[in-house]
XYZ file of C-alpha atoms in Angstrom:
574
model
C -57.645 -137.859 -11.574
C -56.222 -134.568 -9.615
C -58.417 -133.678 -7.071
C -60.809 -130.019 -6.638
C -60.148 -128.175 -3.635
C -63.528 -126.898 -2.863
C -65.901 -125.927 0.020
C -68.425 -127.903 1.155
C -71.502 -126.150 2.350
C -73.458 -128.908 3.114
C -77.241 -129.498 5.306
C -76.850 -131.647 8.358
C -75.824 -135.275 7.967
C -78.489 -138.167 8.427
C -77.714 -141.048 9.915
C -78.128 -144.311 7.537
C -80.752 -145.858 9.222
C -82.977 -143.028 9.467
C -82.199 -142.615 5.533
C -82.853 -146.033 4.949
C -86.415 -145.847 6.887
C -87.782 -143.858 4.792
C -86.929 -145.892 1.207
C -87.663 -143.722 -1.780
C -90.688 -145.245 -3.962
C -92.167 -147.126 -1.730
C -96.141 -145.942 -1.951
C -99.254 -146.632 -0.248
C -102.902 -146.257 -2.025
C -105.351 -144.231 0.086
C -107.710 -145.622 1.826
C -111.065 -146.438 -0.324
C -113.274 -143.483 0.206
C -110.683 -141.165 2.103
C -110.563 -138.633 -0.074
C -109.209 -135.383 2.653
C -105.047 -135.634 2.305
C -102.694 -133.709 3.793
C -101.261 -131.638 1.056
C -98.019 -129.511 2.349
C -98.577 -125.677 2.150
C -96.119 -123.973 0.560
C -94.735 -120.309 1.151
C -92.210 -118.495 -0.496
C -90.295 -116.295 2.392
C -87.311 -113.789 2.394
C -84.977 -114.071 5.184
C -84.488 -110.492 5.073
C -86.427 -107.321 3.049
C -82.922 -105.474 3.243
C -79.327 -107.264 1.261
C -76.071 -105.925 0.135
C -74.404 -107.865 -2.879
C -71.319 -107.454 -3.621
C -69.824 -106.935 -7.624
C -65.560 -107.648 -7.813
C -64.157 -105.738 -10.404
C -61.688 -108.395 -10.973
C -64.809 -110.656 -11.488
C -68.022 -108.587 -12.616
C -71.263 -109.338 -11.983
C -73.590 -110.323 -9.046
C -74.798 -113.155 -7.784
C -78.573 -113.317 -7.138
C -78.441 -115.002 -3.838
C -81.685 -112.629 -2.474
C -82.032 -114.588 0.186
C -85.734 -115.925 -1.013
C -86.557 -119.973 0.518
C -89.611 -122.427 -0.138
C -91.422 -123.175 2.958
C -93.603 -126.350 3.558
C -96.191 -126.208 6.343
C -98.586 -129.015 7.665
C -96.197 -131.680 5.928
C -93.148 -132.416 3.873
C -92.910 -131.097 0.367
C -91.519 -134.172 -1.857
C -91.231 -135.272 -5.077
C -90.057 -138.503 -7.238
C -88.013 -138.135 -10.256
C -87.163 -140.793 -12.384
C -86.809 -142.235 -15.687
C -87.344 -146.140 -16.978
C -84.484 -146.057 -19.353
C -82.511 -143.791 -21.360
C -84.705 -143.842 -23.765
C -87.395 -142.498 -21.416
C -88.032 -138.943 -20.899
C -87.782 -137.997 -16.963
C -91.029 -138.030 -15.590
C -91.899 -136.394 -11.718
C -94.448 -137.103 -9.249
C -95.582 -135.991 -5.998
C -95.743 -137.993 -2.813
C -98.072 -136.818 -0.167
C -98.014 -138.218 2.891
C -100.652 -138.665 5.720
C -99.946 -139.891 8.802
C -98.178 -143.805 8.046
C -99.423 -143.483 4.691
C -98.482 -142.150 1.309
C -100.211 -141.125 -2.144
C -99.292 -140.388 -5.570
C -99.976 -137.248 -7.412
C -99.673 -137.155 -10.749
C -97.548 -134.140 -12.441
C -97.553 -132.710 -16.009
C -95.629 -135.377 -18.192
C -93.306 -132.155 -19.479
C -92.916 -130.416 -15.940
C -89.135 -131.233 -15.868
C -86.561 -131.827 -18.499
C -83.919 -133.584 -16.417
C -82.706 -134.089 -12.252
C -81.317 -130.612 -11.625
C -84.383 -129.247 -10.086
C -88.032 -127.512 -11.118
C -86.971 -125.232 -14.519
C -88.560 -121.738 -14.970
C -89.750 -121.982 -11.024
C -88.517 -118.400 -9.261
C -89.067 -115.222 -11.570
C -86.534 -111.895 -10.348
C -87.186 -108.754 -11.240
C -84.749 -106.158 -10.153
C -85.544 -102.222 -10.383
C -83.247 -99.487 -10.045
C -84.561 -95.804 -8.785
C -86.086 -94.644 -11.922
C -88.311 -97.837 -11.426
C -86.398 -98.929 -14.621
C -86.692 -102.611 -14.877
C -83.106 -103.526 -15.417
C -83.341 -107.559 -14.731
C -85.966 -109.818 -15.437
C -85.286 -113.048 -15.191
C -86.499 -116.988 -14.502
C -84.594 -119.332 -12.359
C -84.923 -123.256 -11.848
C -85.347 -124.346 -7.994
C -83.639 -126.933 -6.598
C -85.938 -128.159 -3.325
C -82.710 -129.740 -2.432
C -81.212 -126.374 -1.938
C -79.549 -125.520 1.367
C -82.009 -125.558 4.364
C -82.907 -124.874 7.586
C -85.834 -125.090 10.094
C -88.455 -122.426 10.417
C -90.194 -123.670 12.690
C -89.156 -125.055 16.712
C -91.365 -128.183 16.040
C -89.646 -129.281 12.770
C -87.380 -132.394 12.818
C -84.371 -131.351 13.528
C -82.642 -132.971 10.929
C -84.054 -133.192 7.018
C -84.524 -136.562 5.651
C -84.170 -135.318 1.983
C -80.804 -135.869 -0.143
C -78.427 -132.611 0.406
C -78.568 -131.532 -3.648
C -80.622 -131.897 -7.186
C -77.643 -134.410 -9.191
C -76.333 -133.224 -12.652
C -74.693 -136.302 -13.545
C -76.550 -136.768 -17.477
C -77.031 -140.448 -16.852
C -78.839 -139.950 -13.738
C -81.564 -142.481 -13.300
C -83.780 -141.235 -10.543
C -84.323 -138.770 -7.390
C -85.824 -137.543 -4.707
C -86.595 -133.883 -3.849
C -88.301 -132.494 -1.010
C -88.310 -130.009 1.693
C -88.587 -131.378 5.119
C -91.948 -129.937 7.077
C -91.302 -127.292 9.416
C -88.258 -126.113 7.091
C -87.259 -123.557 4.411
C -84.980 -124.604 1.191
C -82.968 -122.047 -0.799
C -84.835 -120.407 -4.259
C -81.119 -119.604 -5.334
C -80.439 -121.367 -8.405
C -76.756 -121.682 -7.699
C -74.094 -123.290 -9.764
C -76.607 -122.854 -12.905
C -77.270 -119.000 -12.327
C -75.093 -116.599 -13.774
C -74.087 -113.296 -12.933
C -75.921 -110.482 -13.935
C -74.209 -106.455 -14.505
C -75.397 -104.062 -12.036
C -73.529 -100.948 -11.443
C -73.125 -99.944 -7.603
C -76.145 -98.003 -6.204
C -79.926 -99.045 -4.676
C -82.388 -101.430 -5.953
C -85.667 -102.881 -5.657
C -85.780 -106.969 -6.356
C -89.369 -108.825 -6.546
C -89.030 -112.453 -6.292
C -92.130 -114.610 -7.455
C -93.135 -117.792 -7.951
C -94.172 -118.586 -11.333
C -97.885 -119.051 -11.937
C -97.137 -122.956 -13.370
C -96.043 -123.462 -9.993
C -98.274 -121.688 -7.875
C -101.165 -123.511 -9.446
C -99.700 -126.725 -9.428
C -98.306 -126.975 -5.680
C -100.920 -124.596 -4.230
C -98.039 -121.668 -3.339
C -99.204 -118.566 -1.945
C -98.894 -115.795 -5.087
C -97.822 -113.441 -2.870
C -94.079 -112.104 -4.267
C -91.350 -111.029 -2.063
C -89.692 -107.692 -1.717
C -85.680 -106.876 -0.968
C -84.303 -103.493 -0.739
C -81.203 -104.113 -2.653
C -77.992 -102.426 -2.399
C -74.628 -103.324 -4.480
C -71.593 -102.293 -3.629
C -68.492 -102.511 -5.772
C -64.985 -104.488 -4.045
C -61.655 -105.403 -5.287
C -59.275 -107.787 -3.998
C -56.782 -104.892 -4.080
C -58.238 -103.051 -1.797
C -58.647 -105.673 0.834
C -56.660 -107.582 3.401
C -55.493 -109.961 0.739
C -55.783 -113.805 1.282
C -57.624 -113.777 3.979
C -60.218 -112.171 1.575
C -59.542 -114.535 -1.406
C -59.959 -117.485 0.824
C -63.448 -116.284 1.360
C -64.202 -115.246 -1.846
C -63.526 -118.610 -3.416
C -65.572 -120.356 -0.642
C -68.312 -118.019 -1.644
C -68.432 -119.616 -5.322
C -66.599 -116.510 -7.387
C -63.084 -117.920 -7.720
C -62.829 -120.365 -10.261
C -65.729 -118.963 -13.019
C -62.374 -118.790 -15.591
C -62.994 -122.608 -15.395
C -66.428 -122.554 -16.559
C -65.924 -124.137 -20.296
C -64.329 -127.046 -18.565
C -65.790 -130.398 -19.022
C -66.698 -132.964 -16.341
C -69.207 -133.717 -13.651
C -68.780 -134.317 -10.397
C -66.138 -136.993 -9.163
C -62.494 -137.924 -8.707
C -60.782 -135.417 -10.638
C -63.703 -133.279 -11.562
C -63.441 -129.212 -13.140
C -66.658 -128.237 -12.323
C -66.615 -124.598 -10.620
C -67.561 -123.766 -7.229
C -71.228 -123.046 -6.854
C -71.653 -119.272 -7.263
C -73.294 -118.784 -3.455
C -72.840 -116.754 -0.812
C -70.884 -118.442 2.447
C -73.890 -118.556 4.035
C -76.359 -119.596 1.751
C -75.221 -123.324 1.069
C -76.973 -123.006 -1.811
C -76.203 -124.805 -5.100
C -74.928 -128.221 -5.554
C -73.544 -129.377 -2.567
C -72.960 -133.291 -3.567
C -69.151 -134.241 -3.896
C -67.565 -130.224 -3.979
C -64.660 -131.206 -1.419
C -62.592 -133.671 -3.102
C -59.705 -132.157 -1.708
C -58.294 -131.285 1.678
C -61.490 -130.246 3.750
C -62.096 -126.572 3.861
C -64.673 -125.908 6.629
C -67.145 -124.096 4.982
C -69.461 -121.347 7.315
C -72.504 -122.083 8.849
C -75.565 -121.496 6.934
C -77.699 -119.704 9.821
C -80.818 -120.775 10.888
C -83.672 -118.496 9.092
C -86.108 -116.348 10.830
C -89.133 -118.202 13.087
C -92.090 -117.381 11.522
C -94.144 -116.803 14.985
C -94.894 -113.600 16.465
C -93.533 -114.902 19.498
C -90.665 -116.122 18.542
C -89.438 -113.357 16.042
C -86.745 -111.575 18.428
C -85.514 -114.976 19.306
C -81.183 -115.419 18.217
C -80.719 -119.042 17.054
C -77.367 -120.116 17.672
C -74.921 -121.158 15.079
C -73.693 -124.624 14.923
C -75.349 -128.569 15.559
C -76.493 -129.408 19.254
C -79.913 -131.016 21.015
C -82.814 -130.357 18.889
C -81.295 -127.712 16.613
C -78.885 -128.259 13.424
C -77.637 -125.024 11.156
C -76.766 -127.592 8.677
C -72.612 -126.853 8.547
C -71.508 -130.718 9.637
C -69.905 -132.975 7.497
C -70.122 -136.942 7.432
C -67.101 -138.317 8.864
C -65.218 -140.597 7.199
C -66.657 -144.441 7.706
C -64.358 -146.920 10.299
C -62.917 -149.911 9.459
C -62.999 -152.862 11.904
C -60.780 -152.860 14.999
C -58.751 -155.753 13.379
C -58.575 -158.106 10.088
C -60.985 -160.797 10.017
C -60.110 -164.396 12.006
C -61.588 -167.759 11.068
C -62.741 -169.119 8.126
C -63.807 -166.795 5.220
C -67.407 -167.131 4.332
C -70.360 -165.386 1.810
C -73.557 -165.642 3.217
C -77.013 -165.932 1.387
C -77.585 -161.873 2.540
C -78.313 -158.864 0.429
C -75.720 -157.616 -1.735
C -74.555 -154.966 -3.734
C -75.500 -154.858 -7.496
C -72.172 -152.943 -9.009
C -73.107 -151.177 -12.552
C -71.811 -148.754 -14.574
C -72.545 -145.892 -16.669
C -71.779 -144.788 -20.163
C -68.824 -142.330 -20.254
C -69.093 -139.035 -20.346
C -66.805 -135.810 -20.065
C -65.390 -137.028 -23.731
C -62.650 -135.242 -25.412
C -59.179 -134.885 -26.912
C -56.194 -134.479 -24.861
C -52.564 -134.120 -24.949
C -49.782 -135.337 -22.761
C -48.304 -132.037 -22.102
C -44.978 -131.126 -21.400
C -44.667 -134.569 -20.085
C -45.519 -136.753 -23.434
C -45.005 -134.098 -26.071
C -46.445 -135.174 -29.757
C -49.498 -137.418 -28.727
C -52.980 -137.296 -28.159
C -55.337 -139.025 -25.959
C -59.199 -139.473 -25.459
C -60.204 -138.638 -22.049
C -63.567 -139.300 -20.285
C -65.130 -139.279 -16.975
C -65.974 -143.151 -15.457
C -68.977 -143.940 -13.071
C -69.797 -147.177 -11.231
C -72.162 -147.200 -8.988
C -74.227 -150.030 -6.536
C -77.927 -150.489 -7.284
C -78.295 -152.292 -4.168
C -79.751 -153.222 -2.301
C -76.852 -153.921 0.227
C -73.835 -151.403 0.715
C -70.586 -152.005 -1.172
C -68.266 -152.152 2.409
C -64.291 -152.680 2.034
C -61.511 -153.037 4.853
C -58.270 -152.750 3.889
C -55.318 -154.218 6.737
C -51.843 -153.501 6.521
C -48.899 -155.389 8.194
C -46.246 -153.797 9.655
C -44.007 -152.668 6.737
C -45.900 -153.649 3.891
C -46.855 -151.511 0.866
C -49.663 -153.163 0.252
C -53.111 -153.536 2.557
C -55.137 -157.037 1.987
C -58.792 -156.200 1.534
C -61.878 -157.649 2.804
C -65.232 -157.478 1.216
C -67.756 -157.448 4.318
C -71.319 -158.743 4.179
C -74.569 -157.816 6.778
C -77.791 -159.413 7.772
C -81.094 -157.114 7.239
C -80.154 -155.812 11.313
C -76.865 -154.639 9.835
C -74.835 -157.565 11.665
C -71.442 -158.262 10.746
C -72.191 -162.233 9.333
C -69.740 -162.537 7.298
C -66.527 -161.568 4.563
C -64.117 -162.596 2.008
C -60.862 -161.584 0.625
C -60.932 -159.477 -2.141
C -57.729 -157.924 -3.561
C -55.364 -155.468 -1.940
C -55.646 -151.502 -1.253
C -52.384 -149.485 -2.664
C -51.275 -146.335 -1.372
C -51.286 -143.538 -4.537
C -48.183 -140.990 -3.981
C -49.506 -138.791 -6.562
C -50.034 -135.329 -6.566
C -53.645 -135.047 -6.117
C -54.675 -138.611 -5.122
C -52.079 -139.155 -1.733
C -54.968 -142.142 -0.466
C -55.358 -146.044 -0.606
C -56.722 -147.263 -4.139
C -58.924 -150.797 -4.146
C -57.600 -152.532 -7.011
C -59.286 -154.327 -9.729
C -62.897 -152.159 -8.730
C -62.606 -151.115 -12.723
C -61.494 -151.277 -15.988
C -61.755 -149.522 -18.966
C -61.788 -150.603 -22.793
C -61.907 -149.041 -26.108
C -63.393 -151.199 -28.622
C -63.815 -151.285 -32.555
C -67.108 -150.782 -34.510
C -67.903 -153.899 -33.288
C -67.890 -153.937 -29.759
C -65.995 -156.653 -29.608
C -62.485 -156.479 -30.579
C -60.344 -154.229 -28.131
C -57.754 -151.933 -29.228
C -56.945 -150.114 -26.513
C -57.395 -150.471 -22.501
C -57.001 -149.194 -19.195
C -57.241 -150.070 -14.991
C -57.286 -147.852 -12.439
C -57.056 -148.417 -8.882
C -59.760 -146.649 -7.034
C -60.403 -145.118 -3.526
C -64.510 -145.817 -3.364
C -66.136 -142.503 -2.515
C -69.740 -141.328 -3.011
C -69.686 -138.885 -5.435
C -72.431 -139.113 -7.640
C -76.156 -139.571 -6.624
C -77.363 -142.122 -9.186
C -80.428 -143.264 -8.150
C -82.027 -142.686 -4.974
C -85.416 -144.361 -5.647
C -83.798 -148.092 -5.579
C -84.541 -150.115 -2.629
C -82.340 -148.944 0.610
C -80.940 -145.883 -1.292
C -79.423 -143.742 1.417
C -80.142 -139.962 0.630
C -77.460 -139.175 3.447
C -74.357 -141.244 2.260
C -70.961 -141.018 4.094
C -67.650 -140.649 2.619
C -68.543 -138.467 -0.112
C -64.914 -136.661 0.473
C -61.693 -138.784 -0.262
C -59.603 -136.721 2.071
C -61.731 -138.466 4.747
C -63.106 -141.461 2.993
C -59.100 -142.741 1.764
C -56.813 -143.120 4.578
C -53.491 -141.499 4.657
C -49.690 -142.911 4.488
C -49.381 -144.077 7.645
C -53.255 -145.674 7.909
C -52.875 -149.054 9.466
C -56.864 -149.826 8.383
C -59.320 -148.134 6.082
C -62.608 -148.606 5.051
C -64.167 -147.748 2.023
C -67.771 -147.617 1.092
C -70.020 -147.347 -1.904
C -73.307 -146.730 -0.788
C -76.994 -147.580 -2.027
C -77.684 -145.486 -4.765
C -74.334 -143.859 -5.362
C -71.731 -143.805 -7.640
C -68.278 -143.128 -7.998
C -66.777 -141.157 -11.263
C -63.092 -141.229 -12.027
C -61.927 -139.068 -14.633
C -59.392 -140.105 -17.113
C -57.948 -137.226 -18.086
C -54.120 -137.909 -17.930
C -51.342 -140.011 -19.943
C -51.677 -143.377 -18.672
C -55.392 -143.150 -17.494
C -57.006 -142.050 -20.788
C -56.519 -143.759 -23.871
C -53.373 -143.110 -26.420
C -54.940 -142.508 -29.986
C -52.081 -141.072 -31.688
C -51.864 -143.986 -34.409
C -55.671 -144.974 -34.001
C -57.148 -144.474 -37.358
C -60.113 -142.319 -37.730
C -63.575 -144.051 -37.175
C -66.282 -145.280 -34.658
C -65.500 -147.238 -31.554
C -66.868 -147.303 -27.990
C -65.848 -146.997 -24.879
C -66.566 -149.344 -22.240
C -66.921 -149.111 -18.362
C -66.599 -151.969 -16.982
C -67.312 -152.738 -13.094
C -65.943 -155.525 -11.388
C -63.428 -156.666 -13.939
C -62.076 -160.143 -12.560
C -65.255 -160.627 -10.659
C -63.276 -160.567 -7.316
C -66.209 -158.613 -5.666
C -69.546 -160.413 -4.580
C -72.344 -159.388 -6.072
C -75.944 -159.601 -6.477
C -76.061 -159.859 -10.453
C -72.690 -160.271 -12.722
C -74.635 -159.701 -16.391
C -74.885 -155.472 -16.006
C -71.521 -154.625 -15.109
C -70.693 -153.315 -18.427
C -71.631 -149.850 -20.553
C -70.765 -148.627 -23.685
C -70.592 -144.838 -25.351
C -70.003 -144.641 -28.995
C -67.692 -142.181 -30.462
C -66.146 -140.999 -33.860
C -62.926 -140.416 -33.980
C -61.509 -138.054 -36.777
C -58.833 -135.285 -37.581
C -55.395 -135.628 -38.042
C -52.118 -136.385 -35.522
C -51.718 -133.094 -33.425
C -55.387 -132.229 -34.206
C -57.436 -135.355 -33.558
C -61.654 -134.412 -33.232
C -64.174 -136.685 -31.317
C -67.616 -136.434 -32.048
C -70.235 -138.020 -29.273
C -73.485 -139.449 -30.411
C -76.466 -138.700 -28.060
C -77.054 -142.128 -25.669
C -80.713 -142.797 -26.860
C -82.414 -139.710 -24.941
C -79.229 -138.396 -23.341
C -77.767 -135.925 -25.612
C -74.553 -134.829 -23.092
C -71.005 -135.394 -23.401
């Protein structure tokens, strides 16, 4: 569970009850006989016809950041992805809104595959000076992307969730770019590098036809003068350098084959963007002490008489460059008085997800001769009430008492009850208070029901995974999505922790005494079960779906133990 240092290039935060205004799924019919909508118009832009790209010998290949962004005129761009069950495919839809009310448009059953954004959207073509075509290439788009207004009237802050999730066991999203605003092409994390030797270029973005048809998008492509020039890190000023290089995304590609998604403890590489872009995945990438990341500049305004006009860089009155982060949440001034109480109010619905990240381990230098089965962990709160947790600590204790709080549909404090303690974690890579009993973890027999191995962990409750941001009061703008905000520190006398509508938190168990010891396990099937809420301590709306199960087959021999993982009805990802 060690944590990722990474930068967080991130859009401007949303306050939660402006996120919560504007529910996801909740759909008007049109009037009867009103048949004129307001469809967005949609533009694809370059910020600039003129880019240099730079190719590090130590790390070849360039990134195809060109600068190209998705505009939506006249109204917000959005779309609805979800999927029933796992054994449902994922299915999108378009919203259109018009004035206070909304309509459905109904998309190609096969337009998407799964939540990571529109596949086969942006086609490149790059051209060197013998008009050689020497890239040609199709990229998904994320309308989640990195963002900014292009126009002065625009909100100044997007609605919209700040990323398309990859979590496999997502269960539904929202995309959408924000009227009056532009959203990255770049396909990020997902794009590789390409080889192009230093010299001058000619790159045509388009829009493929699919697309155009589809959302109405102007067919006109877009044209960058192209130049790449070749760096080292020898030749440069040395860490100052490398500290920007790995915030632009190009440190950590050696990591690539590693396994897991995003959460506590996650491998997953920086997003291969640009400082400035913010494009990519920018969900839970700052698990670790907070790196500021650079502003993503405002982009061009599109009217003539505003073209010479300098927007400044950073948040202020009616302008955002998208480069704040969420603060952590606060806990109350001091621990509850009077008598503990849980009121008939909304509450969280805790549930968890089938494991993922599954493979063999071994205990290192540390426990020499055994092997382990690690996974990545997810709970997360289906609503429709946040998950909210104080933790108080007297004067010299190791241990905090917690508080489970509980709020009336005006978000008034009505009432709480104890629930547990909060520990503080000295470990390398953790250093924050842990709510125990939020999870345990089980590995069962071929029948499900007799355990053979199992595990609790302690967690600090962070955001990190977007589960489902159609349920009712998802916020598409959570808080304390970084645990060196979200977890207190040593000498914390309070801290709150908060799992939000919507969101989940994964944990991976990846080390001895997190994962499970199969050393003398014979081979054969069992399952591995999450299971939220263990002793029940939390309140919650229903108790029957705190549990989830992933089959695996365990075979090999001692020192060489395999694990084979059976596709989850529809979901075929480990």
């Amino acid at each position: 569970m060690t944590r990722t240092h990474q930068a967080r290039l991130r859009r401007s935060a949303l306050a939660a009850g402006a996120a919560l205004a504007v529910t996801a799924g909740v759909v008007a019919a049109a009037p009867d006989g009103d048949s004129a909508q307001t469809t967005p118009k949609l533009s694809l832009i370059a910020a600039t016809n003129s880019l240099t790209l730079d190719s590090w010998k130590e790390d070849p290949g360039v990134y195809l950041d060109l600068g190209t962004y998705l505009t939506s005129e006249g109204g917000p761009f959005e779309l609805k992805v979800t999927r029933k069950s796992y054994k449902d495919p994922v299915v999108a839809e378009q919203i259109i809104h018009n004035g206070t009310e909304t309509t459905t448009k109904a998309l190609p059953a096969d337009l998407v595959k799964d939540f990571s954004g529109l596949p086969d959207f942006a086609q490149i073509s790059i051209t060197d000076t013998n008009r050689k075509v020497v890239v040609n290439r199709s990229e998904k788009y994320c309308p989640n992307n990195a963002a900014g207004r292009i126009n002065p009237d625009g909100p100044a802050k997007s609605k919209y969730p700040e990323s398309c999730p990859e979590n496999a066991f997502t269960l539904g999203s929202v995309w959408g770019v924000e009227k009056g605003w532009a959203s990255n092409t770049y396909a990020g994390y997902s794009s590789g590098p390409v080889k192009l030797a230093a010299g001058k270029y000619t790159a045509k973005v388009t829009v493929n036809k699919r697309y155009r048809d589809l959302f109405g998008i102007s067919s006109k492509p877009q044209l960058i003068n192209l130049t790449v020039r070749e760096r080292s890190w020898e030749d440069e000023d040395g860490a100052g350098l490398r500290a920007n290089k790995a915030m632009s995304g190009h440190s950590g590609h050696d990591m690539a084959a590693m396994k897991g998604m995003a959460g506590h403890g996650s491998m997953r590489p920086e997003a291969p963007a640009a400082p400035t872009s913010g494009a990519g995945p920018s969900y839970n990438v700052g698990h670790g002490p907070l790196i500021p990341a650079p502003p993503a500049l405002p982009w061009a305004l599109k009217k003539a008489s505003l073209k010479a006009a300098v927007a400044p860089v950073g948040d202020g009155p009616g302008r955002t460059d998208g480069s704040r982060q969420a603060p952590a949440a606060s806990p109350n001034a001091k621990r509850p008085t009077g008598k503990a109480a849980v009121p008939d109010v909304p509450k969280p619905d805790l549930r968890s997800l089938p494991a993922y990240g599954i493979e063999i381990s071994d205990g290192g230098q540390e426990v020499k001769g055994k092997d382990y089965l690690a996974f990545s962990a997810n709970v997360w709160n289906a609503g429709p009430a946040q998950l909210v947790v104080d933790g108080f600590r007297s004067p010299g204790k190791e241990l905090m008492d917690a508080y489970q709080y509980f709020y009336d549909a005006d978000g008034t404090q009505v009432g709480y009850t104890p629930t547990g303690t909060m520990e503080w974690d000295p470990r390398p890579g953790h250093e924050h208070w842990h709510f125990t009993d939020f999870a345990s973890y089980r590995l069962l027999k071929a029948d499900q029901k007799e355990q053979v191995r199992s595990g609790k962990e302690a967690f600090c409750l962070a955001n990190t995974d977007a589960v489902d941001y159609t349920v009712k009061n998802a916020n598409w703008h959570p808080g304390n999505t970084d645990l060196s905000t979200a977890c207190g520190q040593e000498n914390s006398i309070s801290v709150r922790e908060v799992l939000d509508v919507g969101s989940g938190d994964t944990y991976t168990q990846d080390l001895p005494g997190q994962s499970f010891d199969i050393t003398n396990l014979p081979n054969g099937t069992y399952y591995i079960q999450v299971l939220a809420n263990p002793e029940n301590r939390l309140k919650e709306t229903n108790l029957d779906n705190n549990s989830a199960l992933r089959k695996v087959v365990l075979g090999g021999k001692p020192g060489a133990r395999t694990v084979k993982v059976p596709a989850h009805d529809l979901v075929d990802a480990n």
